[in-house]
Amino acid sequence: MTGFKMKRFSVWFMLMVAFASVGCTARRGASKEEQFIPLERGMAVIQSTPPDASVYINGALVGKTPQKKLFLIPGTYDLEIRKEGFGPWKEKILILENTVHEIQAKLPGFSPTDTPVLKRPAERLY
């Protein structure tokens, strides 16, 4: 190859390598750092007394307590926690972005007046 042809070949080769590397970089997508950028959400950590109660957000069942991490878009939500044998716990909650909201709910127990009273004395067991 002559000097001119060699220079022209080198220039074309460098251009091809440059375009190929740009194409590969564009196809790769987001970098590892970019893949872990969190969306603008807030997190709710919900616990209740007693535990193992059903958690409802805007009327939809989302799990049971303790609810470790519940990611929500910022806004206002109707939170209700229910468990059989206890009264419901209801609250309107405001979720802010990039904030962890810890919610402790104590479900009201039924009062003694809500329990049935026996009308006759208990029978002897012996």
mmCIF file with all atom_site columns, C-alpha atoms in Angstrom:
data_model
loop_
_atom_site.group_PDB
_atom_site.id
_atom_site.type_symbol
_atom_site.label_atom_id
_atom_site.label_alt_id
_atom_site.label_comp_id
_atom_site.label_asym_id
_atom_site.label_entity_id
_atom_site.label_seq_id
_atom_site.pdbx_PDB_ins_code
_atom_site.Cartn_x
_atom_site.Cartn_y
_atom_site.Cartn_z
_atom_site.occupancy
_atom_site.B_iso_or_equiv
_atom_site.pdbx_formal_charge
_atom_site.auth_seq_id
_atom_site.auth_comp_id
_atom_site.auth_asym_id
_atom_site.auth_atom_id
_atom_site.pdbx_PDB_model_num
ATOM 1   C CA . MET A 1 1   ? 0.000   0.000   0.000  1.00 0.00 ? 1   MET A CA 1
ATOM 2   C CA . THR A 1 2   ? 1.135   3.470   -0.753 1.00 0.00 ? 2   THR A CA 1
ATOM 3   C CA . GLY A 1 3   ? 1.378   6.142   1.914  1.00 0.00 ? 3   GLY A CA 1
ATOM 4   C CA . PHE A 1 4   ? -1.779  7.930   0.723  1.00 0.00 ? 4   PHE A CA 1
ATOM 5   C CA . LYS A 1 5   ? -3.876  4.734   0.660  1.00 0.00 ? 5   LYS A CA 1
ATOM 6   C CA . MET A 1 6   ? -2.575  3.789   4.096  1.00 0.00 ? 6   MET A CA 1
ATOM 7   C CA . LYS A 1 7   ? -3.596  7.174   5.561  1.00 0.00 ? 7   LYS A CA 1
ATOM 8   C CA . ARG A 1 8   ? -7.029  6.946   3.946  1.00 0.00 ? 8   ARG A CA 1
ATOM 9   C CA . PHE A 1 9   ? -7.502  3.398   5.255  1.00 0.00 ? 9   PHE A CA 1
ATOM 10  C CA . SER A 1 10  ? -6.417  4.508   8.755  1.00 0.00 ? 10  SER A CA 1
ATOM 11  C CA . VAL A 1 11  ? -8.885  7.417   8.751  1.00 0.00 ? 11  VAL A CA 1
ATOM 12  C CA . TRP A 1 12  ? -11.771 5.178   7.628  1.00 0.00 ? 12  TRP A CA 1
ATOM 13  C CA . PHE A 1 13  ? -10.807 2.535   10.162 1.00 0.00 ? 13  PHE A CA 1
ATOM 14  C CA . MET A 1 14  ? -10.736 5.107   13.001 1.00 0.00 ? 14  MET A CA 1
ATOM 15  C CA . LEU A 1 15  ? -14.121 6.491   11.937 1.00 0.00 ? 15  LEU A CA 1
ATOM 16  C CA . MET A 1 16  ? -15.632 2.999   11.875 1.00 0.00 ? 16  MET A CA 1
ATOM 17  C CA . VAL A 1 17  ? -14.257 2.239   15.348 1.00 0.00 ? 17  VAL A CA 1
ATOM 18  C CA . ALA A 1 18  ? -15.613 5.553   16.662 1.00 0.00 ? 18  ALA A CA 1
ATOM 19  C CA . PHE A 1 19  ? -19.113 4.945   15.231 1.00 0.00 ? 19  PHE A CA 1
ATOM 20  C CA . ALA A 1 20  ? -19.146 1.361   16.475 1.00 0.00 ? 20  ALA A CA 1
ATOM 21  C CA . SER A 1 21  ? -18.185 2.387   20.005 1.00 0.00 ? 21  SER A CA 1
ATOM 22  C CA . VAL A 1 22  ? -20.850 5.127   20.075 1.00 0.00 ? 22  VAL A CA 1
ATOM 23  C CA . GLY A 1 23  ? -23.447 2.634   18.850 1.00 0.00 ? 23  GLY A CA 1
ATOM 24  C CA . CYS A 1 24  ? -22.478 0.074   21.483 1.00 0.00 ? 24  CYS A CA 1
ATOM 25  C CA . THR A 1 25  ? -22.612 2.695   24.221 1.00 0.00 ? 25  THR A CA 1
ATOM 26  C CA . ALA A 1 26  ? -26.048 3.885   23.093 1.00 0.00 ? 26  ALA A CA 1
ATOM 27  C CA . ARG A 1 27  ? -27.419 0.315   22.939 1.00 0.00 ? 27  ARG A CA 1
ATOM 28  C CA . ARG A 1 28  ? -26.146 -0.542  26.407 1.00 0.00 ? 28  ARG A CA 1
ATOM 29  C CA . GLY A 1 29  ? -28.769 1.680   28.048 1.00 0.00 ? 29  GLY A CA 1
ATOM 30  C CA . ALA A 1 30  ? -28.500 3.115   31.527 1.00 0.00 ? 30  ALA A CA 1
ATOM 31  C CA . SER A 1 31  ? -25.290 2.720   33.472 1.00 0.00 ? 31  SER A CA 1
ATOM 32  C CA . LYS A 1 32  ? -25.271 0.774   36.727 1.00 0.00 ? 32  LYS A CA 1
ATOM 33  C CA . GLU A 1 33  ? -25.404 4.022   38.702 1.00 0.00 ? 33  GLU A CA 1
ATOM 34  C CA . GLU A 1 34  ? -28.385 5.290   36.702 1.00 0.00 ? 34  GLU A CA 1
ATOM 35  C CA . GLN A 1 35  ? -30.323 2.040   37.161 1.00 0.00 ? 35  GLN A CA 1
ATOM 36  C CA . PHE A 1 36  ? -30.521 2.579   40.933 1.00 0.00 ? 36  PHE A CA 1
ATOM 37  C CA . ILE A 1 37  ? -31.772 6.168   40.962 1.00 0.00 ? 37  ILE A CA 1
ATOM 38  C CA . PRO A 1 38  ? -34.942 5.933   43.087 1.00 0.00 ? 38  PRO A CA 1
ATOM 39  C CA . LEU A 1 39  ? -38.219 7.278   41.802 1.00 0.00 ? 39  LEU A CA 1
ATOM 40  C CA . GLU A 1 40  ? -39.673 10.154  43.762 1.00 0.00 ? 40  GLU A CA 1
ATOM 41  C CA . ARG A 1 41  ? -41.589 8.098   46.318 1.00 0.00 ? 41  ARG A CA 1
ATOM 42  C CA . GLY A 1 42  ? -42.090 7.974   50.034 1.00 0.00 ? 42  GLY A CA 1
ATOM 43  C CA . MET A 1 43  ? -41.872 4.895   52.197 1.00 0.00 ? 43  MET A CA 1
ATOM 44  C CA . ALA A 1 44  ? -44.283 3.819   54.939 1.00 0.00 ? 44  ALA A CA 1
ATOM 45  C CA . VAL A 1 45  ? -43.312 1.346   57.650 1.00 0.00 ? 45  VAL A CA 1
ATOM 46  C CA . ILE A 1 46  ? -46.527 0.197   59.355 1.00 0.00 ? 46  ILE A CA 1
ATOM 47  C CA . GLN A 1 47  ? -46.751 -1.699  62.630 1.00 0.00 ? 47  GLN A CA 1
ATOM 48  C CA . SER A 1 48  ? -49.790 -2.513  64.721 1.00 0.00 ? 48  SER A CA 1
ATOM 49  C CA . THR A 1 49  ? -50.777 -3.755  68.136 1.00 0.00 ? 49  THR A CA 1
ATOM 50  C CA . PRO A 1 50  ? -51.815 -6.528  67.813 1.00 0.00 ? 50  PRO A CA 1
ATOM 51  C CA . PRO A 1 51  ? -49.614 -7.659  64.898 1.00 0.00 ? 51  PRO A CA 1
ATOM 52  C CA . ASP A 1 52  ? -50.794 -9.616  61.850 1.00 0.00 ? 52  ASP A CA 1
ATOM 53  C CA . ALA A 1 53  ? -53.576 -7.141  61.063 1.00 0.00 ? 53  ALA A CA 1
ATOM 54  C CA . SER A 1 54  ? -54.745 -6.433  57.494 1.00 0.00 ? 54  SER A CA 1
ATOM 55  C CA . VAL A 1 55  ? -53.527 -3.157  55.949 1.00 0.00 ? 55  VAL A CA 1
ATOM 56  C CA . TYR A 1 56  ? -55.755 -1.302  53.466 1.00 0.00 ? 56  TYR A CA 1
ATOM 57  C CA . ILE A 1 57  ? -54.669 1.709   51.412 1.00 0.00 ? 57  ILE A CA 1
ATOM 58  C CA . ASN A 1 58  ? -57.585 3.579   49.813 1.00 0.00 ? 58  ASN A CA 1
ATOM 59  C CA . GLY A 1 59  ? -59.739 0.494   50.379 1.00 0.00 ? 59  GLY A CA 1
ATOM 60  C CA . ALA A 1 60  ? -57.338 -1.977  48.711 1.00 0.00 ? 60  ALA A CA 1
ATOM 61  C CA . LEU A 1 61  ? -55.679 -4.722  50.752 1.00 0.00 ? 61  LEU A CA 1
ATOM 62  C CA . VAL A 1 62  ? -51.885 -4.308  50.523 1.00 0.00 ? 62  VAL A CA 1
ATOM 63  C CA . GLY A 1 63  ? -50.690 -6.810  53.136 1.00 0.00 ? 63  GLY A CA 1
ATOM 64  C CA . LYS A 1 64  ? -50.478 -7.511  56.839 1.00 0.00 ? 64  LYS A CA 1
ATOM 65  C CA . THR A 1 65  ? -48.565 -5.891  59.662 1.00 0.00 ? 65  THR A CA 1
ATOM 66  C CA . PRO A 1 66  ? -45.772 -5.541  60.260 1.00 0.00 ? 66  PRO A CA 1
ATOM 67  C CA . GLN A 1 67  ? -45.462 -4.004  56.791 1.00 0.00 ? 67  GLN A CA 1
ATOM 68  C CA . LYS A 1 68  ? -41.715 -3.509  56.387 1.00 0.00 ? 68  LYS A CA 1
ATOM 69  C CA . LYS A 1 69  ? -41.503 -1.278  53.307 1.00 0.00 ? 69  LYS A CA 1
ATOM 70  C CA . LEU A 1 70  ? -44.463 0.146   51.450 1.00 0.00 ? 70  LEU A CA 1
ATOM 71  C CA . PHE A 1 71  ? -43.387 2.535   48.663 1.00 0.00 ? 71  PHE A CA 1
ATOM 72  C CA . LEU A 1 72  ? -46.018 5.120   47.719 1.00 0.00 ? 72  LEU A CA 1
ATOM 73  C CA . ILE A 1 73  ? -46.214 8.043   45.319 1.00 0.00 ? 73  ILE A CA 1
ATOM 74  C CA . PRO A 1 74  ? -46.384 11.293  47.316 1.00 0.00 ? 74  PRO A CA 1
ATOM 75  C CA . GLY A 1 75  ? -49.940 12.231  48.228 1.00 0.00 ? 75  GLY A CA 1
ATOM 76  C CA . THR A 1 76  ? -52.745 11.668  50.720 1.00 0.00 ? 76  THR A CA 1
ATOM 77  C CA . TYR A 1 77  ? -54.035 8.163   51.420 1.00 0.00 ? 77  TYR A CA 1
ATOM 78  C CA . ASP A 1 78  ? -56.775 6.596   53.533 1.00 0.00 ? 78  ASP A CA 1
ATOM 79  C CA . LEU A 1 79  ? -55.057 4.009   55.721 1.00 0.00 ? 79  LEU A CA 1
ATOM 80  C CA . GLU A 1 80  ? -57.136 1.398   57.530 1.00 0.00 ? 80  GLU A CA 1
ATOM 81  C CA . ILE A 1 81  ? -55.878 -1.470  59.661 1.00 0.00 ? 81  ILE A CA 1
ATOM 82  C CA . ARG A 1 82  ? -58.241 -4.283  60.648 1.00 0.00 ? 82  ARG A CA 1
ATOM 83  C CA . LYS A 1 83  ? -58.074 -7.504  62.617 1.00 0.00 ? 83  LYS A CA 1
ATOM 84  C CA . GLU A 1 84  ? -60.854 -9.820  63.665 1.00 0.00 ? 84  GLU A CA 1
ATOM 85  C CA . GLY A 1 85  ? -61.746 -9.303  67.320 1.00 0.00 ? 85  GLY A CA 1
ATOM 86  C CA . PHE A 1 86  ? -60.567 -5.674  67.327 1.00 0.00 ? 86  PHE A CA 1
ATOM 87  C CA . GLY A 1 87  ? -61.996 -2.393  66.161 1.00 0.00 ? 87  GLY A CA 1
ATOM 88  C CA . PRO A 1 88  ? -60.586 -0.844  62.948 1.00 0.00 ? 88  PRO A CA 1
ATOM 89  C CA . TRP A 1 89  ? -57.892 1.824   63.053 1.00 0.00 ? 89  TRP A CA 1
ATOM 90  C CA . LYS A 1 90  ? -58.387 4.548   60.411 1.00 0.00 ? 90  LYS A CA 1
ATOM 91  C CA . GLU A 1 91  ? -56.212 7.502   59.557 1.00 0.00 ? 91  GLU A CA 1
ATOM 92  C CA . LYS A 1 92  ? -55.558 9.843   56.627 1.00 0.00 ? 92  LYS A CA 1
ATOM 93  C CA . ILE A 1 93  ? -51.827 9.874   55.947 1.00 0.00 ? 93  ILE A CA 1
ATOM 94  C CA . LEU A 1 94  ? -49.715 12.284  53.926 1.00 0.00 ? 94  LEU A CA 1
ATOM 95  C CA . ILE A 1 95  ? -46.769 10.664  52.142 1.00 0.00 ? 95  ILE A CA 1
ATOM 96  C CA . LEU A 1 96  ? -43.909 12.987  51.211 1.00 0.00 ? 96  LEU A CA 1
ATOM 97  C CA . GLU A 1 97  ? -41.239 12.136  48.647 1.00 0.00 ? 97  GLU A CA 1
ATOM 98  C CA . ASN A 1 98  ? -37.913 10.729  49.837 1.00 0.00 ? 98  ASN A CA 1
ATOM 99  C CA . THR A 1 99  ? -39.250 10.403  53.388 1.00 0.00 ? 99  THR A CA 1
ATOM 100 C CA . VAL A 1 100 ? -39.753 7.370   55.616 1.00 0.00 ? 100 VAL A CA 1
ATOM 101 C CA . HIS A 1 101 ? -43.038 7.477   57.539 1.00 0.00 ? 101 HIS A CA 1
ATOM 102 C CA . GLU A 1 102 ? -43.231 5.213   60.590 1.00 0.00 ? 102 GLU A CA 1
ATOM 103 C CA . ILE A 1 103 ? -46.818 4.431   61.548 1.00 0.00 ? 103 ILE A CA 1
ATOM 104 C CA . GLN A 1 104 ? -47.727 2.751   64.843 1.00 0.00 ? 104 GLN A CA 1
ATOM 105 C CA . ALA A 1 105 ? -51.388 1.729   65.048 1.00 0.00 ? 105 ALA A CA 1
ATOM 106 C CA . LYS A 1 106 ? -53.005 0.461   68.226 1.00 0.00 ? 106 LYS A CA 1
ATOM 107 C CA . LEU A 1 107 ? -56.263 -1.251  67.335 1.00 0.00 ? 107 LEU A CA 1
ATOM 108 C CA . PRO A 1 108 ? -59.031 -0.655  69.847 1.00 0.00 ? 108 PRO A CA 1
ATOM 109 C CA . GLY A 1 109 ? -60.160 -3.834  71.595 1.00 0.00 ? 109 GLY A CA 1
ATOM 110 C CA . PHE A 1 110 ? -63.794 -4.628  72.136 1.00 0.00 ? 110 PHE A CA 1
ATOM 111 C CA . SER A 1 111 ? -65.099 -3.348  75.443 1.00 0.00 ? 111 SER A CA 1
ATOM 112 C CA . PRO A 1 112 ? -66.594 -5.803  77.953 1.00 0.00 ? 112 PRO A CA 1
ATOM 113 C CA . THR A 1 113 ? -70.065 -4.499  77.088 1.00 0.00 ? 113 THR A CA 1
ATOM 114 C CA . ASP A 1 114 ? -69.597 -5.791  73.533 1.00 0.00 ? 114 ASP A CA 1
ATOM 115 C CA . THR A 1 115 ? -69.075 -9.375  74.674 1.00 0.00 ? 115 THR A CA 1
ATOM 116 C CA . PRO A 1 116 ? -72.125 -11.578 75.201 1.00 0.00 ? 116 PRO A CA 1
ATOM 117 C CA . VAL A 1 117 ? -73.193 -12.163 78.790 1.00 0.00 ? 117 VAL A CA 1
ATOM 118 C CA . LEU A 1 118 ? -74.382 -15.633 79.839 1.00 0.00 ? 118 LEU A CA 1
ATOM 119 C CA . LYS A 1 119 ? -78.004 -15.601 80.970 1.00 0.00 ? 119 LYS A CA 1
ATOM 120 C CA . ARG A 1 120 ? -77.807 -18.819 82.999 1.00 0.00 ? 120 ARG A CA 1
ATOM 121 C CA . PRO A 1 121 ? -75.160 -20.027 85.413 1.00 0.00 ? 121 PRO A CA 1
ATOM 122 C CA . ALA A 1 122 ? -72.435 -22.312 84.096 1.00 0.00 ? 122 ALA A CA 1
ATOM 123 C CA . GLU A 1 123 ? -72.970 -26.023 84.601 1.00 0.00 ? 123 GLU A CA 1
ATOM 124 C CA . ARG A 1 124 ? -70.750 -27.950 86.948 1.00 0.00 ? 124 ARG A CA 1
ATOM 125 C CA . LEU A 1 125 ? -68.074 -29.998 85.249 1.00 0.00 ? 125 LEU A CA 1
ATOM 126 C CA . TYR A 1 126 ? -67.897 -32.734 87.943 1.00 0.00 ? 126 TYR A CA 1
#
